[in-house]
Amino acid sequence: MAHVEPYEPRPGPGPNELRVLYREESQAKRRREARPGLWMAVAIYVLFSATDLLLIPDVALYTITARFAVGLTALLTLEGQLRRGVATQWLDVTCAAAIIFGYIGWLWPASWGADRETVAYYMVFGTIFMMSANLFFTFSFKVSIVTSTIILCILYVVNYFVPASLTYKMVFGTFYVSCFTFTSYVNWKLNEERYNVFLNALEAKIQHKEATERGKALLRLSRTDPLTGLENRRAIDEKLREYWSDWQKLGNRFAAILIDVDFFKKFNDCYGHQEGDRCLIHVANALGELITRYNGSIGRYGGEEFIVLARMNDKEQVADLSEAICRTVEDLALTHELRRDGTSIVTVSVGAAFTRTQAGAKLEKIIHEADRALYLAKAGGRNCARLFDPTDPQSSDESENIAALLKIAIDRNLVSLVYQPIQEIASGRVEAVEALMRLKMLDGILVPPSLFIPVAERTGAILELGRWAIRTVCTDVLAHDDVRVVSVNVSPIQLKTPGFATSVAGILGETGVAGSRLAFEITEGRELEMDSDILRCISDLKLLGIKIWLDDFGTGFAGLSWLRLIDFDTVKIDRSFLHDCGTPKGMAMLQDIIALVRNRGHKILVEGVETDEQMALMREFGIDKVQGYHVGRPMPAASFQAKQQVQKRPFTVLKSA
């Protein structure tokens, strides 16, 4: 599986290479211009027959015949060369020879004229041929000089034999030399200018190419999982929308398959994170090869979870692919000795969902169904595949139960907040905390945020829960000055709701808390796009002094477009990039992301700092803030306040008697 390499600009060509490139380009240009140039030159050459009739009528017939003979011969020769594909230098020789013989072919019969004075003055037109060699055709400088030198020599020979006064010969001889010198100098300057134009164009082309490659590298970075090389959640979400659109418009049915590595946490505990990463890479490679045969897409959906999207015609095909996924991973025979379930190798549980009725269907529905099927696969003993069946009693919609629970959560005190410290690297102090929502069922069992938050967003319960969380943060923590800043996660659904900023302003006014002490963390949901309502809401929140942070940057939730459109105060880099630093490519990936964010001028917060080594690395990288178990675990407000009071308690100095 291919990994994303950090972009490295290539060194530019050296002087010798530039000259070679220039010669190649100039040859191509001369080749393109040879035919129209010679045809135009011959046409002008023949049209000058009118001057022959006016100035030397007694020999005009001969000069006109010579003009047509030379012009036709030159054109036929050039066309034959072009048809045979001869080298460009021979095309130049043909055009140069046409100039020389065109001059001789006109000059020789013109010298037979009876009016010797007119003929003498008519010879001056020979300088036109010299100009043609230097200025009309785009010969190389060497060819131009040789051609114009031959013309000059012929002019001097004729000037010597023309019956004219010495003054005439000196004047026109000087004129010939002046014309030769001037046109040669202009030709030299033109060649230099052409080379400079070529250099500028080449530099612009190289810069454009580098910018394009850099853009492609960043695009790959934003769409690729750094560990496995698979598509990341952002890329898969885009594919999901594409598949969904094709199904809605064209009726092309597809399956969504979620894959979870069984007991992966125990695998990490037993063999270490590096072996855990290798395990995920092996699984990703094997599944990638399998899915390619089905013309599907596979991505890492987070942690040890993968997702497959594939166009299918019926449920039997979906079931066959799901079983093939299980068998493929099982055939890897990766050792996993801490499972204690009778299996000693790495396996996966698979949950699949298949498109059914189009009417009233929602994009996230198929993912929820695949997730419920995955839950059944785990509950059924793992190392198996389950296809969502709406008629199966075991497939009861757990999300509906959670939705019902959320309706009474606030009134029944089933929802609470815990606070995880955020430390500033420079001062070493905990200057902020993140408020994390927790939900428990009526029997006290905790519901993971990964389950209830999507349900809350889908049902709209997130609006009431969000207002409750903001109010609770202000009254329980900020009003007591326990910490300077508290960050609260907000959903794009909240930001799109009319009046959200107004409701926040009302809470701040009621509690007497300054907006500058609140930070809102935004995580892009897969079913939502950035729109003008969200941008306006964020602008209104900033007017209240509220800081706007971008959460989980780089995982596929947060897009580069958000970074471009919004001036975030802080960007939180997902923990997965820090934990991938054990490999050179993982380290390079983290450095690239840090450089990208820093170049945008945002403060950087890295999540998942768990060890002294990781903390030291953050100091080395000049990170602004860190968060993770090394700094502190999430704790209730009471515990957090007690800890703060202990830290603030003054020392009592005991004096000896």
XYZ file of C-alpha atoms in Angstrom:
657
model
C 0.000 0.000 0.000
C 1.470 3.315 -1.073
C 2.385 5.881 1.536
C 2.312 9.634 1.034
C 5.816 10.992 0.787
C 6.499 14.575 1.899
C 6.908 16.922 -1.036
C 10.505 17.802 -1.876
C 11.208 20.299 -4.699
C 13.605 19.039 -7.352
C 16.764 21.057 -8.154
C 16.540 23.159 -11.325
C 18.582 22.465 -14.476
C 22.190 23.689 -14.689
C 23.593 26.173 -17.276
C 24.553 23.455 -19.772
C 21.167 21.784 -19.439
C 19.480 25.163 -19.943
C 21.389 25.703 -23.186
C 20.385 22.266 -24.432
C 16.739 22.905 -23.524
C 16.883 26.298 -25.241
C 18.346 24.796 -28.401
C 15.656 22.139 -28.446
C 12.896 24.685 -27.966
C 14.339 27.139 -30.519
C 14.680 24.323 -33.050
C 11.057 23.400 -32.546
C 10.046 27.046 -32.960
C 12.158 27.468 -36.128
C 10.636 24.299 -37.520
C 7.127 25.633 -36.950
C 7.977 29.008 -38.480
C 10.021 27.780 -41.467
C 7.076 27.139 -43.812
C 5.038 30.330 -43.201
C 8.243 32.380 -43.055
C 9.582 31.183 -46.417
C 6.195 31.400 -48.138
C 5.824 34.998 -46.971
C 9.397 35.857 -47.962
C 8.919 34.364 -51.453
C 5.626 36.243 -51.860
C 7.297 39.565 -50.994
C 10.281 38.675 -53.185
C 8.010 38.027 -56.172
C 5.922 41.167 -55.520
C 9.119 43.241 -55.855
C 8.907 42.381 -59.577
C 6.952 45.642 -59.856
C 10.105 47.611 -59.023
C 11.960 45.697 -61.739
C 9.384 46.859 -64.299
C 9.722 50.452 -63.128
C 13.507 50.758 -62.671
C 15.078 48.244 -65.043
C 12.384 47.528 -67.664
C 14.880 46.352 -70.271
C 15.935 43.319 -68.167
C 12.777 42.980 -66.043
C 11.752 39.835 -67.856
C 14.968 38.113 -66.778
C 14.848 39.304 -63.169
C 11.177 38.357 -62.801
C 11.884 34.935 -64.280
C 14.769 34.528 -61.827
C 12.533 35.578 -58.934
C 9.909 32.963 -59.777
C 12.519 30.272 -60.438
C 14.385 30.818 -57.158
C 11.165 31.218 -55.105
C 9.535 28.091 -56.554
C 12.712 26.038 -56.144
C 13.071 27.130 -52.496
C 9.431 26.332 -51.658
C 9.517 22.905 -53.335
C 12.780 22.066 -51.587
C 11.399 23.097 -48.162
C 8.122 21.236 -48.612
C 10.015 18.112 -49.607
C 12.242 18.389 -46.552
C 9.249 18.856 -44.250
C 7.539 15.824 -45.758
C 10.664 13.707 -45.214
C 11.114 15.085 -41.670
C 14.685 16.278 -42.122
C 16.531 17.936 -39.232
C 15.768 21.568 -38.411
C 19.300 22.678 -39.299
C 18.702 21.643 -42.929
C 15.522 23.689 -43.030
C 17.601 26.656 -41.875
C 20.151 25.963 -44.612
C 17.385 25.890 -47.224
C 15.937 29.213 -46.058
C 19.416 30.791 -45.894
C 20.253 29.474 -49.370
C 16.958 30.904 -50.644
C 18.051 34.346 -49.412
C 21.498 34.094 -51.001
C 20.368 32.669 -54.334
C 17.379 34.964 -54.355
C 19.788 37.875 -54.140
C 22.146 36.471 -56.761
C 19.251 35.447 -59.022
C 17.921 38.980 -59.000
C 21.251 40.809 -58.966
C 22.894 39.025 -61.889
C 20.295 39.828 -64.603
C 19.664 43.273 -63.045
C 23.291 44.176 -63.691
C 22.649 43.721 -67.440
C 20.459 46.813 -67.546
C 21.364 49.623 -69.949
C 20.744 52.457 -67.491
C 23.898 51.968 -65.426
C 23.115 54.773 -62.955
C 19.706 53.329 -62.137
C 21.234 49.882 -61.783
C 23.871 51.278 -59.443
C 21.256 52.774 -57.143
C 19.013 49.721 -57.459
C 21.831 47.607 -56.018
C 21.122 49.188 -52.627
C 18.064 46.943 -52.339
C 20.525 44.149 -51.679
C 20.647 45.241 -48.060
C 17.078 43.941 -47.718
C 18.437 40.424 -48.126
C 20.979 41.113 -45.383
C 18.178 42.294 -43.109
C 16.151 39.193 -43.967
C 19.006 36.951 -42.842
C 19.334 38.798 -39.516
C 15.826 39.941 -38.698
C 13.125 38.214 -40.766
C 14.006 34.568 -40.131
C 14.740 33.235 -36.626
C 18.021 31.596 -37.580
C 20.633 30.798 -35.002
C 23.109 33.668 -34.659
C 25.828 31.699 -36.441
C 23.659 30.973 -39.524
C 22.472 34.586 -39.649
C 26.039 35.935 -39.548
C 27.280 33.542 -42.257
C 24.339 34.375 -44.528
C 24.563 38.145 -44.053
C 28.357 38.004 -44.509
C 27.915 36.290 -47.889
C 25.413 38.978 -48.900
C 27.857 41.663 -47.771
C 30.673 40.120 -49.825
C 28.461 39.964 -52.905
C 27.497 43.607 -52.358
C 31.143 44.634 -52.236
C 31.993 42.629 -55.352
C 29.153 44.231 -57.250
C 29.980 47.637 -55.800
C 33.546 47.245 -57.080
C 32.474 46.471 -60.645
C 29.604 48.956 -60.836
C 30.678 51.890 -63.066
C 30.320 54.686 -60.519
C 32.387 57.392 -58.898
C 34.743 56.691 -56.022
C 32.521 58.799 -53.760
C 29.518 56.630 -54.643
C 31.459 53.472 -53.878
C 32.775 54.797 -50.574
C 29.356 56.047 -49.449
C 27.511 52.869 -50.335
C 30.383 50.677 -49.135
C 30.161 52.378 -45.738
C 26.363 51.994 -45.844
C 26.706 48.248 -46.492
C 29.057 47.814 -43.527
C 26.814 49.929 -41.309
C 23.778 47.901 -42.331
C 25.647 44.649 -41.708
C 26.888 45.833 -38.290
C 23.511 47.197 -37.218
C 21.447 44.170 -38.294
C 23.990 41.747 -36.828
C 23.945 43.608 -33.517
C 20.132 43.670 -33.444
C 20.112 39.968 -34.304
C 22.515 39.256 -31.430
C 20.336 41.254 -29.016
C 17.238 39.447 -30.247
C 18.878 36.081 -29.657
C 19.863 37.164 -26.142
C 16.336 38.403 -25.502
C 14.869 35.154 -26.809
C 17.096 33.262 -24.404
C 16.037 35.483 -21.497
C 12.381 35.036 -22.443
C 12.991 31.296 -22.549
C 14.583 31.389 -19.068
C 11.682 33.383 -17.634
C 9.134 31.100 -19.251
C 10.996 28.022 -18.028
C 11.192 29.405 -14.497
C 7.476 30.189 -14.554
C 6.761 26.704 -15.870
C 8.911 25.103 -13.158
C 7.241 27.188 -10.450
C 3.812 26.293 -11.793
C 4.760 22.631 -11.900
C 6.132 22.761 -8.350
C 3.008 24.540 -7.139
C 0.844 21.942 -8.869
C 2.841 19.063 -7.399
C 2.780 20.694 -3.970
C -0.975 21.099 -4.260
C -1.374 17.472 -5.305
C 0.841 16.377 -2.415
C -1.262 18.365 0.045
C -4.416 16.944 -1.495
C -3.034 13.423 -1.113
C -2.016 14.325 2.429
C -5.546 15.434 3.249
C -7.052 12.266 1.726
C -4.616 9.557 2.792
C -4.210 7.730 6.070
C -0.542 8.207 7.041
C -0.135 4.757 8.586
C -1.773 2.360 6.144
C -1.702 4.389 2.937
C -5.420 3.758 2.505
C -7.874 6.550 1.895
C -8.722 8.390 5.087
C -12.146 9.251 6.411
C -12.368 12.447 4.397
C -11.736 10.648 1.103
C -14.118 7.822 1.964
C -16.812 10.310 2.950
C -16.476 11.900 -0.483
C -16.743 8.473 -2.119
C -19.796 7.743 0.024
C -21.504 10.911 -1.207
C -20.582 9.963 -4.783
C -21.994 6.439 -4.404
C -25.078 7.834 -2.708
C -25.669 10.356 -5.499
C -25.336 7.644 -8.169
C -27.846 5.510 -6.292
C -30.350 8.335 -5.920
C -30.026 9.514 -9.545
C -29.163 6.348 -11.487
C -30.264 3.544 -9.193
C -26.753 2.080 -8.846
C -26.973 0.122 -5.593
C -23.993 -0.247 -3.271
C -22.893 -1.695 0.047
C -21.172 -0.057 3.016
C -19.087 -2.478 5.079
C -17.497 -1.617 8.429
C -14.534 -3.722 9.578
C -13.184 -3.743 13.121
C -10.016 -5.561 14.222
C -11.027 -7.780 17.143
C -9.489 -7.065 20.572
C -7.040 -4.609 19.059
C -6.473 -2.802 22.353
C -5.301 -6.054 23.901
C -3.032 -6.582 20.893
C -1.427 -3.190 21.535
C -1.106 -3.934 25.254
C 0.590 -7.245 24.513
C 2.895 -6.392 21.624
C 3.216 -2.608 21.781
C 2.018 0.181 19.532
C 4.624 -0.415 16.840
C 3.498 -4.001 16.372
C -0.057 -2.727 16.488
C 0.736 -0.382 13.623
C 2.331 -3.234 11.677
C -0.758 -5.318 12.282
C -2.992 -2.589 10.832
C -0.677 -2.231 7.836
C -0.798 -5.992 7.129
C -4.573 -5.998 7.406
C -4.859 -2.906 5.207
C -2.609 -4.400 2.508
C -4.513 -7.682 2.414
C -7.927 -6.011 2.342
C -6.756 -3.500 -0.256
C -5.794 -6.304 -2.643
C -9.111 -8.043 -2.023
C -11.289 -4.961 -2.549
C -9.436 -4.072 -5.760
C -10.825 -7.264 -7.309
C -14.329 -6.043 -6.490
C -13.662 -2.577 -7.950
C -14.522 -1.036 -4.587
C -13.000 1.537 -2.252
C -11.464 0.910 1.158
C -10.364 3.397 3.772
C -9.322 3.611 7.378
C -12.298 4.934 9.299
C -10.452 5.575 12.543
C -8.310 3.572 14.954
C -8.637 -0.127 14.124
C -11.777 0.364 12.008
C -11.903 0.191 8.215
C -14.725 0.841 5.770
C -15.428 -0.601 2.339
C -17.738 0.855 -0.304
C -18.570 -1.307 -3.307
C -21.280 -1.305 -5.957
C -23.304 -4.490 -5.629
C -26.418 -5.881 -7.288
C -27.869 -7.985 -4.470
C -27.446 -8.987 -0.842
C -25.794 -12.278 -1.764
C -22.843 -10.418 -3.284
C -22.566 -8.267 -0.165
C -22.603 -11.367 2.059
C -19.932 -13.054 -0.094
C -17.636 -10.015 0.081
C -18.150 -9.687 3.843
C -17.208 -13.330 4.377
C -14.212 -12.952 2.060
C -13.010 -10.049 4.215
C -13.138 -12.196 7.347
C -11.324 -15.092 5.676
C -8.665 -12.833 4.133
C -7.624 -11.436 7.520
C -7.829 -14.864 9.156
C -5.537 -16.304 6.464
C -2.849 -13.785 7.440
C -2.428 -15.798 10.658
C -1.080 -12.825 12.618
C -0.425 -13.993 16.176
C -2.710 -12.586 18.908
C -2.201 -14.570 22.113
C -4.082 -12.371 24.612
C -7.552 -12.857 23.179
C -8.569 -15.664 25.562
C -11.569 -16.533 23.422
C -10.203 -19.703 21.899
C -8.562 -17.885 18.987
C -4.888 -16.960 18.868
C -4.704 -14.983 15.631
C -5.884 -11.563 14.488
C -9.428 -11.553 13.140
C -12.003 -8.949 12.206
C -15.683 -8.409 12.784
C -17.648 -7.164 9.796
C -20.938 -5.293 9.609
C -22.501 -4.609 6.224
C -25.480 -2.628 4.987
C -27.037 -2.583 1.531
C -29.082 0.167 -0.121
C -32.805 -0.544 -0.033
C -35.557 2.010 -0.683
C -34.596 5.384 -2.141
C -37.632 7.297 -0.884
C -36.843 9.270 2.248
C -33.398 7.703 2.587
C -30.598 9.674 4.243
C -26.908 9.457 3.581
C -25.890 8.582 7.138
C -28.539 5.856 7.405
C -26.507 3.196 5.613
C -23.491 3.856 7.883
C -25.665 3.587 10.982
C -27.065 0.297 9.708
C -23.579 -1.048 8.995
C -22.537 0.060 12.485
C -25.458 -1.808 14.063
C -24.593 -4.893 12.008
C -21.003 -4.604 13.240
C -22.263 -4.441 16.819
C -24.161 -7.691 16.242
C -21.060 -9.306 14.746
C -19.095 -8.427 17.887
C -21.910 -9.595 20.137
C -22.069 -12.819 18.158
C -18.546 -13.841 19.086
C -16.479 -11.768 16.623
C -14.550 -13.105 13.627
C -17.803 -13.114 11.671
C -19.825 -10.972 9.290
C -23.371 -9.677 9.704
C -25.569 -8.026 7.097
C -28.092 -5.548 8.423
C -31.615 -6.939 8.244
C -34.413 -4.560 9.249
C -36.760 -7.501 9.839
C -34.426 -9.249 12.274
C -35.422 -8.649 15.938
C -31.726 -8.596 16.855
C -31.257 -5.623 14.515
C -33.489 -3.369 16.579
C -32.451 0.202 16.018
C -30.222 0.968 18.979
C -29.972 4.556 17.827
C -33.690 4.965 18.462
C -33.149 3.851 22.046
C -30.352 6.395 22.394
C -32.557 9.047 20.800
C -35.255 8.371 23.390
C -32.640 8.496 26.152
C -31.378 11.874 24.963
C -34.850 13.381 25.302
C -34.798 12.830 29.075
C -31.029 13.024 29.641
C -30.908 16.585 31.004
C -34.001 16.271 33.211
C -32.870 12.936 34.669
C -29.237 14.024 35.145
C -28.036 11.345 32.746
C -25.706 13.757 30.976
C -22.632 15.303 32.571
C -19.375 17.030 31.730
C -15.797 16.114 32.495
C -12.804 18.373 31.904
C -9.439 17.459 30.407
C -6.513 19.851 31.019
C -4.741 21.653 28.193
C -1.206 22.769 28.968
C 0.714 25.619 27.386
C 4.199 24.440 26.529
C 5.947 27.783 27.089
C 4.647 28.410 30.617
C 4.053 24.802 31.652
C 0.721 25.851 33.182
C -2.757 24.473 32.578
C -4.370 27.514 31.004
C -7.409 25.770 29.530
C -9.545 22.646 29.745
C -11.749 20.855 27.251
C -15.305 20.037 28.312
C -16.234 16.487 27.299
C -19.818 15.265 27.419
C -20.722 11.949 29.045
C -24.048 10.079 28.838
C -25.187 7.186 30.980
C -28.176 4.917 30.611
C -30.828 4.536 33.312
C -28.903 1.587 34.739
C -25.703 3.674 34.951
C -23.890 2.125 31.983
C -21.965 4.728 30.006
C -22.818 5.283 26.338
C -19.729 6.090 24.216
C -19.757 9.578 22.659
C -19.134 7.925 19.290
C -22.630 6.434 19.627
C -24.742 9.168 21.161
C -23.228 12.253 19.504
C -24.165 11.147 15.928
C -27.665 10.295 17.174
C -27.917 13.674 18.885
C -26.878 15.400 15.667
C -29.289 13.363 13.551
C -32.270 13.943 15.848
C -31.515 17.564 16.677
C -31.027 16.810 20.375
C -27.540 18.262 20.002
C -29.067 21.767 20.090
C -30.462 21.448 23.607
C -27.459 19.448 24.802
C -25.136 22.087 23.370
C -26.876 24.951 25.162
C -26.841 22.951 28.388
C -23.112 22.258 28.032
C -22.242 25.923 27.415
C -24.336 27.079 30.364
C -22.854 24.378 32.621
C -19.308 25.329 31.675
C -19.984 28.990 32.458
C -21.656 28.362 35.815
C -19.570 25.451 37.126
C -16.079 26.419 35.971
C -15.691 29.863 34.450
C -17.810 31.729 36.981
C -15.507 30.436 39.749
C -12.325 31.391 37.858
C -11.098 27.803 38.123
C -9.425 28.106 34.753
C -8.864 30.852 32.224
C -10.398 29.205 29.109
C -12.748 26.260 28.574
C -13.228 24.725 25.134
C -16.574 23.217 24.182
C -17.230 21.037 21.157
C -19.938 22.410 18.875
C -21.536 20.668 15.939
C -21.933 22.231 12.499
C -25.652 21.605 13.049
C -25.552 24.051 15.954
C -23.664 26.576 13.848
C -26.265 26.306 11.086
C -29.179 26.837 13.469
C -30.575 30.393 13.320
C -30.078 32.280 16.561
C -27.313 30.056 17.939
C -24.885 32.970 18.418
C -27.674 34.996 20.055
C -28.421 32.198 22.513
C -24.725 31.986 23.413
C -24.637 35.746 23.976
C -27.636 35.370 26.302
C -25.871 32.686 28.351
C -22.748 34.850 28.656
C -24.856 37.775 29.799
C -26.750 35.725 32.379
C -23.641 34.145 33.879
C -21.434 37.237 33.661
C -18.685 35.368 31.807
C -16.592 37.109 29.151
C -16.756 35.539 25.711
C -12.956 35.512 25.510
C -12.924 32.746 28.119
C -14.833 30.354 25.851
C -13.427 28.407 22.912
C -15.634 26.468 20.511
C -14.119 23.414 18.844
C -15.515 22.642 15.405
C -15.375 19.163 13.922
C -16.630 18.769 10.364
C -19.361 16.127 10.209
C -19.374 13.812 7.247
C -22.972 14.686 6.275
C -22.438 18.449 6.278
C -20.764 20.907 3.955
C -19.376 24.314 4.785
C -21.945 26.989 3.883
C -22.593 30.697 4.361
C -24.793 30.176 7.457
C -21.899 28.538 9.314
C -19.477 31.265 8.259
C -21.867 33.993 9.417
C -22.424 32.257 12.745
C -18.686 31.896 13.334
C -18.223 35.581 12.529
C -20.925 36.485 15.081
C -19.309 34.270 17.717
C -15.948 35.931 17.131
C -17.589 39.309 17.703
C -18.555 38.005 21.143
C -14.849 37.324 21.772
C -15.260 33.545 21.581
C -12.218 31.691 20.251
C -12.769 29.260 17.382
C -10.664 26.093 17.312
C -10.478 23.444 14.602
C -10.636 19.956 16.087
C -9.177 16.660 14.784
C -7.283 18.287 11.929
C -5.935 15.745 9.446
C -8.311 12.867 10.195
C -10.774 13.529 7.439
C -13.282 15.306 9.635
C -11.620 18.650 9.146
C -10.895 19.770 5.610
C -8.247 22.075 4.201
C -11.128 24.195 2.923
C -12.094 25.019 6.522
C -8.520 26.092 7.215
C -8.681 28.362 4.195
C -12.082 29.908 4.904
C -11.912 30.479 8.670
C -9.314 32.288 10.767
C -9.030 29.730 13.568
C -7.384 30.751 16.823
C -6.053 27.233 17.395
C -5.824 24.086 15.280
C -5.849 20.749 17.110
C -3.817 18.055 15.370
C -5.304 14.613 15.875
C -3.520 12.227 18.228
C -3.037 9.625 15.490
C -0.316 11.731 13.842
C 1.659 11.962 17.088
C 1.337 8.238 17.722
C 2.533 7.506 14.184
C 5.850 9.282 14.859
C 7.514 5.948 15.548
C 8.220 5.647 11.827
C 10.179 8.102 9.643
C 7.184 8.575 7.365
C 4.913 9.190 10.338
C 7.364 11.754 11.705
C 7.586 13.456 8.305
C 3.808 13.507 8.068
C 3.465 15.239 11.456
C 6.134 17.786 10.519
C 4.373 18.509 7.217
C 1.062 19.097 8.976
C 2.674 21.331 11.615
C 4.388 23.359 8.878
C 1.115 23.653 6.960
C -0.795 24.940 10.013
C 2.052 27.201 11.171
C 2.332 28.802 7.742
C -1.344 29.718 8.051
C -0.550 31.578 11.301
C -2.666 29.473 13.668
C -1.674 28.298 17.136
C -1.135 24.545 17.314
C -2.468 22.086 19.883
C -1.445 18.433 19.646
C -3.689 15.809 21.214
C -2.720 12.450 22.681
C 0.502 13.385 24.520
C 1.011 10.419 26.837
C 4.746 10.128 27.524
C 7.737 12.255 28.476
C 9.260 11.515 25.089
C 6.215 12.839 23.277
C 6.220 15.946 25.454
C 9.896 16.528 24.665
C 9.138 16.144 20.964
C 6.402 18.759 21.225
C 8.842 21.182 22.829
C 11.337 20.475 20.076
C 8.699 21.212 17.422
C 7.694 24.453 19.160
C 4.073 23.416 19.695
C 1.915 25.969 21.558
C -0.356 23.652 23.570
C -0.707 19.943 24.327
C -3.433 17.690 25.646
C -3.378 14.066 26.723
C -2.983 11.701 29.649
C 0.539 13.029 30.275
C -1.022 16.409 31.101
C -4.114 15.072 32.806
C -7.088 12.765 32.384
C -10.680 13.994 32.086
C -12.225 14.633 35.515
C -15.510 15.977 36.886
C -15.796 19.650 37.765
C -15.655 18.957 41.507
C -12.431 16.982 41.228
C -10.954 19.575 38.946
C -11.860 22.414 41.296
C -10.407 20.555 44.298
C -7.185 19.951 42.404
C -6.982 23.609 41.443
C -7.522 24.704 45.045
C -4.726 22.439 46.240
C -2.406 23.903 43.634
C -3.382 27.449 44.655
C -3.130 26.830 48.454
C -0.424 29.111 49.922
C 2.526 27.684 51.797
C 2.726 28.308 55.563
C 6.215 29.056 56.778
C 6.864 27.541 60.229
C 9.228 29.536 62.333
C 11.423 27.792 64.852
C 10.990 28.735 68.489
